[in-house]
């Protein structure tokens, strides 16, 4: 047990006994009687549990069902109960939801208004993205979007606008040092502190954004006896852009990575727009997306196609490896006990990367197949070729036979067709609920054909088709 302090709807809360795997949603509903925040899926998919979280880095919408209490240390939480002004005046998005008939059964509504209020505060108006993580099954989205637009020009209410200043809370935050007797969770503030602790506690479970680990708790009902929360480690959260490389700290969230990829590798950035939802991207980290070793994690194939290197650290010892070598086989990665992902580096290079994500639903869906294709050439010959896929094997994996069929060859449709025939040598995909093996293989081949058309300047995205 260990101390956690935060603001809840403006009230300072200090918890001296914390079960580190208690979710914020359970805390709100069961211990504070704040039942306006709804439980729908309890796994980050529906957004019914959305709350507004603030800290000195900004204001974000997050799913409270997969946020664990220690992740909230030193932060300010606003729930739907705290959205109206203290005198009862509704928030502009609440008024607009009423005026534009944005609610019927109302179950999804608290989550929607929290996402809308967060977007409103941040001045974000890309509502298809801002609300992609909120599901509504009876009203339909048009009235909700109309409501969001109608509220756009209204000022942010004073009680929501107030800057985040919490010296009293931060002063009381025990930071990296555990209170006496606490053994159940560790909340370091620096990677040095964390590295030393993890080397001495190699059996501990690391929790960064908890968008995977949260589900171990809510769906698998797992006990996690010894855990470390990484979201307070600032020096793992920076992106450094040098002349020759981009270095991304393991704790960088997918949402913070997005603008950098939009600038340097726009197709990667566009794929990240479809990585889960705003709420999940606000918590999920790049380190977690790699370390979980998932064969369907979206960022590893793109990073492998960019020739990225993974930086690992154990205690004071550091090493770096090609990212593709990290994934040994399904469920097994090249990571020693007590060793953690510190950063990932992408060499600067011409932007020849295209990333194609295929999923049943456009937003907020796990990929059936994700293809990342990098082909550099002089217009006649393909010289530098790197292709990696997710969803085609037990790990994110390179298509070496396909690459060999392209490298040094002319840019022609014949070359592409010959390379397509090689996919079955690289991959033996499985059939599951997302796609059949045959479909996956054909989809992968079509992604290579799509790359060729893309490189020739043809329209290859349905989003770009105009009447
Ligand atoms: C609704 C929903 C939608 C999703 N959609 C997508 C999607 O579209 N694409 C996709 O790829 N994923 C998706 N995910 C999965 C998940 O969001 C990502 O894998 C995410 O990047 C995990 O990051 P995290 O920080 O939340 O990891 P956590 O859950 O905190 O940790 C994941 C694993 O990584 C380990 N870990 C974390 N950080 C480190 C580190 N620095 N060093 C070593 N080990 C570490 C943890 O111990 C754990 O084993 C989705 C999840 C949800 C709930
Ligand atoms: S309850 Fe569905 S996202 Fe949290
Ligand atoms: S109003 Fe019923 S689910 Fe949205």
Coordinates of C-alpha atoms and ligand atoms in Angstrom, one line a residue:
X1 CA 0.0 0.0 0.0
X2 CA 1.2 3.4 -0.8
X3 CA 0.0 7.0 -0.8
X4 CA -1.6 8.6 -3.9
X5 CA -2.9 12.2 -4.0
X6 CA -4.9 13.9 -6.7
X7 CA -7.7 16.4 -7.3
X8 CA -11.2 15.1 -8.0
X9 CA -13.7 17.7 -9.2
X10 CA -11.6 20.3 -7.4
X11 CA -11.4 18.4 -4.1
X12 CA -8.0 17.3 -2.9
X13 CA -8.0 13.5 -2.3
X14 CA -5.2 11.8 -0.4
X15 CA -5.3 8.0 -0.3
X16 CA -2.9 6.5 2.2
X17 CA -3.9 3.0 1.4
X18 CA -4.1 2.2 -2.3
X19 CA -4.6 -1.1 -4.0
X20 CA -2.4 -0.3 -7.1
X21 CA -4.7 -2.3 -9.4
X22 CA -7.9 -0.5 -8.4
X23 CA -9.3 1.3 -11.5
X24 CA -10.3 4.9 -11.3
X25 CA -13.8 3.8 -12.6
X26 CA -14.3 1.4 -9.6
X27 CA -13.0 4.1 -7.3
X28 CA -15.4 6.7 -8.7
X29 CA -18.5 4.5 -8.7
X30 CA -18.0 2.3 -5.7
X31 CA -16.1 4.5 -3.3
X32 CA -17.2 8.0 -4.2
X33 CA -20.7 7.3 -5.4
X34 CA -19.9 9.2 -8.7
X35 CA -22.0 6.9 -10.8
X36 CA -22.4 9.4 -13.7
X37 CA -19.2 7.8 -15.2
X38 CA -20.5 4.7 -16.8
X39 CA -19.1 1.2 -17.2
X40 CA -19.8 -0.2 -20.6
X41 CA -17.1 -2.6 -21.9
X42 CA -14.5 -2.2 -19.0
X43 CA -11.7 -2.6 -21.6
X44 CA -11.2 0.8 -23.2
X45 CA -13.4 0.3 -26.2
X46 CA -16.6 2.2 -25.7
X47 CA -15.7 5.5 -24.0
X48 CA -18.7 5.4 -21.5
X49 CA -16.2 5.9 -18.7
X50 CA -14.3 8.9 -20.2
X51 CA -13.0 11.5 -17.7
X52 CA -10.9 14.6 -18.2
X53 CA -7.4 14.4 -16.7
X54 CA -5.1 17.4 -16.3
X55 CA -1.5 17.9 -15.3
X56 CA 1.1 20.4 -16.2
X57 CA 1.4 18.8 -19.6
X58 CA -2.2 19.5 -20.6
X59 CA -5.7 18.3 -20.7
X60 CA -6.6 14.8 -22.0
X61 CA -9.6 12.6 -22.2
X62 CA -8.9 9.1 -20.8
X63 CA -10.8 5.9 -20.1
X64 CA -11.2 5.5 -16.4
X65 CA -11.9 1.8 -16.7
X66 CA -8.3 1.1 -17.6
X67 CA -6.6 3.8 -15.5
X68 CA -5.1 2.5 -12.3
X69 CA -5.1 4.7 -9.2
X70 CA -1.3 5.3 -8.9
X71 CA -1.3 6.6 -12.5
X72 CA -3.3 9.6 -11.2
X73 CA -0.8 10.8 -8.7
X74 CA -0.5 14.6 -8.8
X75 CA -3.2 14.9 -11.5
X76 CA -6.6 16.6 -11.6
X77 CA -9.6 14.6 -12.5
X78 CA -12.9 16.0 -13.7
X79 CA -15.9 13.7 -14.0
X80 CA -19.3 14.4 -15.5
X81 CA -20.4 15.5 -12.1
X82 CA -17.9 18.3 -12.1
X83 CA -18.6 19.5 -15.6
X84 CA -21.4 22.0 -14.8
X85 CA -20.4 25.2 -12.9
X86 CA -20.7 25.1 -9.1
X87 CA -23.9 27.2 -9.5
X88 CA -25.4 24.5 -11.7
X89 CA -25.0 26.2 -15.1
X90 CA -24.4 23.5 -17.7
X91 CA -21.2 23.3 -19.7
X92 CA -21.7 24.5 -23.3
X93 CA -21.4 21.0 -24.7
X94 CA -24.1 19.8 -22.3
X95 CA -26.4 22.6 -23.4
X96 CA -25.7 21.8 -27.0
X97 CA -26.3 18.0 -26.5
X98 CA -29.8 18.9 -25.2
X99 CA -30.5 21.5 -28.0
X100 CA -29.4 19.2 -30.8
X101 CA -31.0 16.0 -29.4
X102 CA -27.6 14.3 -28.9
X103 CA -28.9 11.8 -26.3
X104 CA -31.6 9.1 -26.2
X105 CA -31.0 6.3 -23.7
X106 CA -28.2 8.5 -22.3
X107 CA -25.8 5.7 -21.4
X108 CA -23.1 6.9 -23.6
X109 CA -23.7 10.6 -22.9
X110 CA -21.5 11.2 -19.9
X111 CA -18.6 9.8 -21.8
X112 CA -19.4 11.8 -24.9
X113 CA -19.7 15.1 -23.0
X114 CA -16.4 14.5 -21.3
X115 CA -14.6 13.9 -24.6
X116 CA -16.4 16.9 -26.1
X117 CA -15.6 19.1 -23.1
X118 CA -11.9 18.1 -23.3
X119 CA -11.8 18.8 -27.1
X120 CA -13.6 22.1 -26.4
X121 CA -11.0 23.1 -23.8
X122 CA -8.2 22.1 -26.2
X123 CA -9.7 23.9 -29.2
X124 CA -9.8 20.6 -31.1
X125 CA -12.4 20.4 -33.8
X126 CA -11.5 17.2 -35.6
X127 CA -14.6 15.5 -34.0
X128 CA -14.4 12.3 -36.0
X129 CA -11.1 11.6 -34.3
X130 CA -11.9 13.2 -31.0
X131 CA -15.0 11.1 -30.6
X132 CA -13.9 7.9 -32.3
X133 CA -13.4 6.3 -28.9
X134 CA -17.0 7.0 -27.8
X135 CA -19.6 4.5 -29.0
X136 CA -23.3 5.4 -29.3
X137 CA -25.8 2.7 -30.2
X138 CA -29.0 4.6 -30.3
X139 CA -28.8 8.3 -31.1
X140 CA -26.4 8.2 -34.1
X141 CA -23.5 10.4 -34.4
X142 CA -24.8 13.3 -36.6
X143 CA -26.7 15.1 -33.7
X144 CA -23.7 14.6 -31.4
X145 CA -21.3 16.1 -34.0
X146 CA -23.8 19.0 -34.6
X147 CA -23.8 19.6 -30.8
X148 CA -20.0 19.6 -30.7
X149 CA -19.9 22.1 -33.5
X150 CA -22.5 24.3 -31.9
X151 CA -20.6 24.5 -28.7
X152 CA -17.3 25.3 -30.5
X153 CA -17.5 29.1 -30.3
X154 CA -18.8 29.2 -26.7
X155 CA -16.1 30.2 -24.1
X156 CA -14.6 27.6 -21.9
X157 CA -16.3 28.0 -18.5
X158 CA -14.1 29.6 -15.8
X159 CA -14.1 26.5 -13.6
X160 CA -12.9 24.4 -16.5
X161 CA -10.4 27.0 -17.9
X162 CA -8.5 27.4 -14.6
X163 CA -4.8 26.6 -15.0
X164 CA -3.4 23.5 -13.5
X165 CA -1.7 24.6 -10.3
X166 CA -1.5 21.9 -7.6
X167 CA 1.5 22.8 -5.4
X168 CA -0.3 21.4 -2.4
X169 CA -0.7 18.1 -4.1
X170 CA 2.7 17.9 -5.6
X171 CA 4.3 18.9 -2.3
X172 CA 2.5 15.9 -0.7
X173 CA 3.5 13.5 -3.5
X174 CA 6.0 11.0 -2.1
X175 CA 7.5 10.8 -5.6
X176 CA 10.1 8.1 -6.2
X177 CA 10.6 7.1 -2.5
X178 CA 8.1 4.7 -1.1
X179 CA 6.5 5.3 2.2
X180 CA 7.7 3.0 5.0
X181 CA 6.2 -0.5 4.7
X182 CA 4.9 0.0 1.2
X183 CA 5.8 -3.0 -1.0
X184 CA 3.1 -3.2 -3.6
X185 CA 3.9 -0.4 -6.0
X186 CA 6.7 1.8 -7.0
X187 CA 6.3 5.2 -8.8
X188 CA 9.7 6.5 -9.8
X189 CA 10.4 9.9 -11.2
X190 CA 13.6 9.2 -13.1
X191 CA 14.8 6.4 -15.3
X192 CA 18.0 6.1 -13.2
X193 CA 15.9 5.5 -10.1
X194 CA 13.7 3.1 -12.0
X195 CA 16.6 1.2 -13.6
X196 CA 18.2 0.4 -10.2
X197 CA 14.9 -0.7 -8.7
X198 CA 13.9 -2.9 -11.6
X199 CA 17.3 -4.6 -11.7
X200 CA 16.7 -5.5 -8.1
X201 CA 13.0 -6.4 -8.7
X202 CA 13.1 -8.3 -12.0
X203 CA 9.9 -10.1 -11.4
X204 CA 7.9 -6.8 -11.1
X205 CA 5.2 -5.9 -13.7
X206 CA 5.9 -2.7 -15.5
X207 CA 2.9 -0.4 -16.2
X208 CA 3.2 2.5 -18.6
X209 CA -0.2 3.5 -20.1
X210 CA -2.0 0.4 -18.8
X211 CA -3.9 0.0 -22.0
X212 CA -2.8 -3.6 -22.2
X213 CA -2.1 -4.3 -18.5
X214 CA -5.4 -2.7 -17.5
X215 CA -7.2 -5.5 -19.3
X216 CA -5.2 -8.1 -17.4
X217 CA -6.8 -6.7 -14.3
X218 CA -10.4 -6.0 -15.6
X219 CA -10.8 -9.0 -17.9
X220 CA -8.4 -11.6 -16.6
X221 CA -8.8 -10.6 -13.0
X222 CA -5.1 -11.0 -12.4
X223 CA -3.4 -10.0 -9.2
X224 CA -0.2 -8.1 -9.9
X225 CA 1.8 -8.4 -6.6
X226 CA 4.7 -6.1 -7.4
X227 CA 4.2 -3.3 -9.9
X228 CA 6.1 -0.2 -11.1
X229 CA 4.2 2.7 -12.7
X230 CA 6.3 4.4 -15.3
X231 CA 4.1 7.4 -16.2
X232 CA 5.9 9.7 -13.8
X233 CA 9.3 9.2 -15.4
X234 CA 9.7 12.4 -17.4
X235 CA 13.0 11.6 -18.9
X236 CA 11.5 8.7 -20.8
X237 CA 8.9 11.0 -22.4
X238 CA 10.9 13.2 -24.7
X239 CA 11.3 13.0 -28.5
X240 CA 14.7 14.3 -29.6
X241 CA 15.3 15.2 -33.3
X242 CA 18.9 15.2 -34.3
X243 CA 20.5 15.6 -37.7
X244 CA 20.8 11.9 -38.3
X245 CA 18.0 10.3 -36.2
X246 CA 14.8 10.7 -34.2
X247 CA 15.0 9.4 -30.7
X248 CA 11.7 8.5 -29.0
X249 CA 11.6 7.8 -25.3
X250 CA 9.7 4.6 -24.3
X251 CA 7.2 6.7 -22.3
X252 CA 6.1 8.8 -25.2
X253 CA 2.4 8.4 -25.8
X254 CA 1.1 7.5 -29.2
X255 CA -0.8 10.8 -29.3
X256 CA 2.4 12.7 -28.7
X257 CA 4.2 10.7 -31.3
X258 CA 1.6 11.4 -33.9
X259 CA 2.5 15.1 -34.8
X260 CA 6.2 14.1 -35.1
X261 CA 5.4 11.2 -37.5
X262 CA 3.0 13.4 -39.4
X263 CA 5.9 15.7 -40.1
X264 CA 8.6 13.2 -40.9
X265 CA 6.7 10.1 -42.1
X266 CA 3.1 11.2 -42.8
X267 CA 1.8 7.8 -43.7
X268 CA 3.0 6.5 -40.3
X269 CA 1.3 9.5 -38.7
X270 CA -1.9 8.8 -40.6
X271 CA -1.8 5.2 -39.4
X272 CA -1.4 6.4 -35.8
X273 CA -4.6 8.4 -36.2
X274 CA -6.3 5.1 -36.5
X275 CA -4.4 3.5 -33.6
X276 CA -7.2 2.8 -31.1
X277 CA -8.9 6.1 -30.0
X278 CA -8.0 9.5 -28.6
X279 CA -8.6 8.2 -25.0
X280 CA -6.3 5.1 -25.6
X281 CA -3.7 7.0 -27.5
X282 CA -3.5 9.6 -24.7
X283 CA -2.3 6.8 -22.3
X284 CA -0.7 4.2 -24.6
X285 CA 3.1 4.4 -25.0
X286 CA 5.4 3.4 -27.8
X287 CA 7.4 1.4 -25.3
X288 CA 4.4 -0.6 -24.3
X289 CA 3.4 -1.2 -27.9
X290 CA 6.8 -2.7 -28.5
X291 CA 7.5 -4.5 -25.2
X292 CA 4.1 -6.3 -25.3
X293 CA 5.5 -8.3 -28.2
X294 CA 2.1 -8.4 -29.9
X295 CA 2.1 -9.8 -33.5
X296 CA -0.6 -7.2 -34.2
X297 CA 0.9 -4.1 -32.5
X298 CA 0.7 -1.3 -35.1
X299 CA 3.9 0.6 -34.6
X300 CA 6.5 -2.2 -34.8
X301 CA 6.1 -3.0 -38.6
X302 CA 6.4 0.7 -39.4
X303 CA 9.4 1.1 -37.2
X304 CA 11.1 -2.0 -38.6
X305 CA 10.5 -0.8 -42.2
X306 CA 12.3 2.5 -41.1
X307 CA 15.3 0.4 -39.8
X308 CA 14.7 1.5 -36.2
X309 CA 16.9 0.4 -33.3
X310 CA 15.7 -0.5 -29.8
X311 CA 17.5 0.8 -26.8
X312 CA 17.4 -1.5 -23.7
X313 CA 18.7 -0.8 -20.3
X314 CA 19.3 -2.9 -17.2
X315 CA 20.7 -1.1 -14.2
X316 CA 23.5 1.0 -15.6
X317 CA 24.1 -1.4 -18.6
X318 CA 22.7 -0.3 -22.0
X319 CA 22.6 -2.1 -25.3
X320 CA 20.8 -1.5 -28.6
X321 CA 19.6 -3.9 -31.2
X322 CA 17.7 -3.7 -34.5
X323 CA 14.1 -3.6 -33.6
X324 CA 13.3 -6.6 -35.8
X325 CA 15.7 -8.8 -33.7
X326 CA 13.7 -8.0 -30.5
X327 CA 10.8 -10.2 -31.6
X328 CA 12.1 -13.8 -31.3
X329 CA 8.9 -15.8 -31.6
X330 CA 5.3 -15.4 -30.4
X331 CA 5.4 -14.4 -26.7
X332 CA 9.2 -14.3 -26.6
X333 CA 11.3 -11.1 -26.9
X334 CA 15.0 -10.4 -26.5
X335 CA 14.6 -8.8 -23.1
X336 CA 16.4 -10.0 -20.0
X337 CA 14.8 -10.0 -16.5
X338 CA 15.2 -6.5 -15.0
X339 CA 15.8 -5.0 -18.5
X340 CA 13.5 -2.4 -19.9
X341 CA 12.9 -0.5 -23.1
X342 CA 14.4 2.9 -22.8
X343 CA 14.0 4.4 -26.3
X344 CA 13.7 3.8 -30.0
X345 CA 15.7 5.5 -32.7
X346 CA 14.7 6.0 -36.3
X347 CA 17.5 7.0 -38.7
X348 CA 16.6 10.1 -40.8
X349 CA 15.9 9.1 -44.3
X350 CA 13.9 10.1 -47.4
X351 CA 10.2 9.5 -46.8
X352 CA 9.5 6.4 -48.9
X353 CA 7.4 4.7 -46.2
X354 CA 3.8 3.8 -46.7
X355 CA 1.8 2.1 -43.9
X356 CA -1.5 0.4 -44.7
X357 CA -3.7 -0.7 -41.8
X358 CA -6.5 -3.1 -42.6
X359 CA -9.1 -3.6 -39.9
X360 CA -12.8 -4.3 -39.8
X361 CA -13.7 -0.9 -38.4
X362 CA -11.9 2.2 -39.6
X363 CA -11.3 3.7 -36.1
X364 CA -10.5 2.0 -32.8
X365 CA -9.9 -1.5 -34.2
X366 CA -7.0 -4.0 -34.0
X367 CA -5.4 -4.7 -37.3
X368 CA -6.1 -7.8 -39.3
X369 CA -3.1 -7.0 -41.4
X370 CA -0.7 -4.1 -41.2
X371 CA 1.8 -3.6 -44.0
X372 CA 4.7 -1.2 -43.8
X373 CA 6.6 -0.8 -47.0
X374 CA 9.7 1.3 -47.6
X375 CA 11.2 1.3 -51.2
X376 CA 13.8 3.8 -52.2
X377 CA 15.1 4.1 -55.7
X378 CA 16.3 6.3 -58.4
X379 CA 13.1 6.1 -60.3
X380 CA 14.3 3.2 -62.4
X381 CA 15.7 0.7 -59.9
X382 CA 14.7 -0.2 -56.4
X383 CA 17.8 0.1 -54.3
X384 CA 16.7 0.2 -50.6
X385 CA 13.8 -2.1 -49.8
X386 CA 12.4 -2.8 -46.3
X387 CA 9.0 -4.4 -45.8
X388 CA 7.5 -5.6 -42.5
X389 CA 4.0 -6.9 -41.7
X390 CA 1.9 -7.3 -38.6
X391 CA -0.9 -9.9 -38.4
X392 CA 0.9 -12.3 -40.8
X393 CA 3.0 -14.3 -38.3
X394 CA 3.6 -14.8 -34.6
X395 CA 5.6 -11.6 -34.5
X396 CA 5.9 -8.5 -36.5
X397 CA 8.2 -9.8 -39.3
X398 CA 10.1 -8.7 -42.4
X399 CA 9.2 -10.1 -45.8
X400 CA 12.7 -11.0 -46.9
X401 CA 11.8 -13.1 -49.9
X402 CA 9.6 -10.3 -51.2
X403 CA 12.3 -7.7 -50.5
X404 CA 14.9 -9.8 -52.4
X405 CA 12.5 -10.0 -55.4
X406 CA 12.4 -6.2 -55.5
X407 CA 15.9 -5.1 -54.5
X408 CA 17.9 -4.1 -57.6
X409 CA 15.0 -4.7 -59.9
X410 CA 13.3 -2.1 -62.1
X411 CA 10.2 -0.3 -61.1
X412 CA 7.7 -2.2 -63.2
X413 CA 4.4 -3.9 -62.7
X414 CA 6.1 -7.2 -63.6
X415 CA 8.6 -6.8 -60.8
X416 CA 5.7 -6.2 -58.3
X417 CA 3.8 -9.2 -59.6
X418 CA 6.8 -11.4 -59.3
X419 CA 7.4 -10.2 -55.7
X420 CA 3.8 -10.8 -54.8
X421 CA 4.3 -14.4 -55.5
X422 CA 7.0 -14.5 -52.8
X423 CA 4.7 -13.6 -50.0
X424 CA 3.7 -17.2 -49.3
X425 CA 7.4 -18.0 -48.7
X426 CA 7.7 -15.3 -46.1
X427 CA 4.4 -15.8 -44.3
X428 CA 2.0 -18.6 -43.2
X429 CA -0.7 -16.5 -41.6
X430 CA -3.4 -17.9 -39.4
X431 CA -7.1 -17.9 -39.7
X432 CA -8.9 -16.2 -36.8
X433 CA -11.9 -14.0 -36.2
X434 CA -10.3 -11.0 -37.9
X435 CA -9.4 -12.7 -41.1
X436 CA -8.7 -16.0 -42.9
X437 CA -5.2 -17.0 -43.8
X438 CA -6.0 -16.7 -47.6
X439 CA -7.5 -13.2 -47.1
X440 CA -4.4 -12.1 -45.1
X441 CA -2.1 -13.3 -47.8
X442 CA -4.1 -11.7 -50.6
X443 CA -4.4 -8.4 -48.6
X444 CA -0.6 -8.3 -48.1
X445 CA 0.0 -8.8 -51.9
X446 CA -2.6 -6.0 -52.6
X447 CA -0.8 -3.7 -50.2
X448 CA 2.4 -4.1 -52.3
X449 CA 0.4 -3.4 -55.5
X450 CA -1.1 -0.4 -53.7
X451 CA 2.4 0.9 -52.9
X452 CA 3.3 0.8 -56.5
X453 CA 0.2 2.9 -57.5
X454 CA 0.8 5.2 -54.5
X455 CA 4.4 5.8 -55.7
X456 CA 3.0 6.6 -59.2
X457 CA 0.8 9.3 -57.7
X458 CA -2.5 7.4 -58.1
X459 CA -5.3 7.7 -55.6
X460 CA -5.2 4.6 -53.3
X461 CA -7.2 5.7 -50.3
X462 CA -10.9 5.7 -50.2
X463 CA -10.6 8.9 -48.1
X464 CA -9.1 10.7 -51.1
X465 CA -11.8 9.6 -53.6
X466 CA -13.9 12.6 -54.6
X467 CA -17.1 12.4 -56.6
Ligands
LIG1 C1 -9.5 -0.2 -26.8 C2 -8.0 -0.5 -27.2 C3 -7.7 -0.3 -28.5 C4 -6.4 -0.6 -28.9 N1 -6.0 -0.4 -30.2 C5 -4.8 -0.6 -30.6 C6 -4.4 -0.4 -31.9 O1 -5.2 0.1 -32.8 N2 -3.1 -0.7 -32.3 C7 -2.2 -1.2 -31.4 O2 -1.1 -1.5 -31.8 N3 -2.5 -1.5 -30.1 C8 -3.8 -1.2 -29.7 N4 -4.1 -1.4 -28.4 C9 -3.2 -2.0 -27.5 C10 -2.4 -1.0 -26.6 O3 -3.1 0.2 -26.6 C11 -1.0 -0.8 -27.2 O4 -0.3 -2.0 -27.2 C12 -0.2 0.2 -26.3 O5 0.8 0.8 -27.1 C13 0.4 -0.3 -25.0 O6 1.1 0.7 -24.4 P1 0.9 1.0 -22.8 O7 1.8 2.1 -22.4 O8 -0.5 1.2 -22.5 O9 1.4 -0.4 -22.2 P2 1.1 -1.1 -20.8 O10 -0.3 -1.7 -20.9 O11 1.4 -0.3 -19.7 O12 2.2 -2.3 -20.9 C14 2.2 -3.3 -22.0 C15 3.3 -4.3 -21.8 O13 4.6 -3.6 -22.0 C16 5.4 -3.6 -20.8 N5 6.1 -2.4 -20.8 C17 5.5 -1.1 -20.8 N6 6.5 -0.2 -20.9 C18 7.7 -0.9 -20.9 C19 9.1 -0.5 -21.0 N7 9.4 0.8 -21.1 N8 10.0 -1.4 -20.9 C20 9.6 -2.7 -20.9 N9 8.4 -3.2 -20.8 C21 7.4 -2.3 -20.8 C22 4.4 -3.9 -19.7 O14 5.0 -4.5 -18.6 C23 3.4 -4.8 -20.4 O15 3.9 -6.1 -20.5 C24 -5.4 -1.1 -28.0 C25 -5.8 -1.3 -26.6 C26 -7.1 -1.0 -26.2 C27 -7.5 -1.1 -24.8
LIG2 S1 -16.2 1.2 -19.9 FE1 -15.9 1.1 -22.1 S2 -14.1 2.3 -22.4 FE2 -14.3 2.2 -20.3
LIG3 S1 -27.8 7.6 -26.4 FE1 -28.0 5.5 -26.2 S2 -26.1 4.7 -26.6 FE2 -25.9 6.7 -27.1

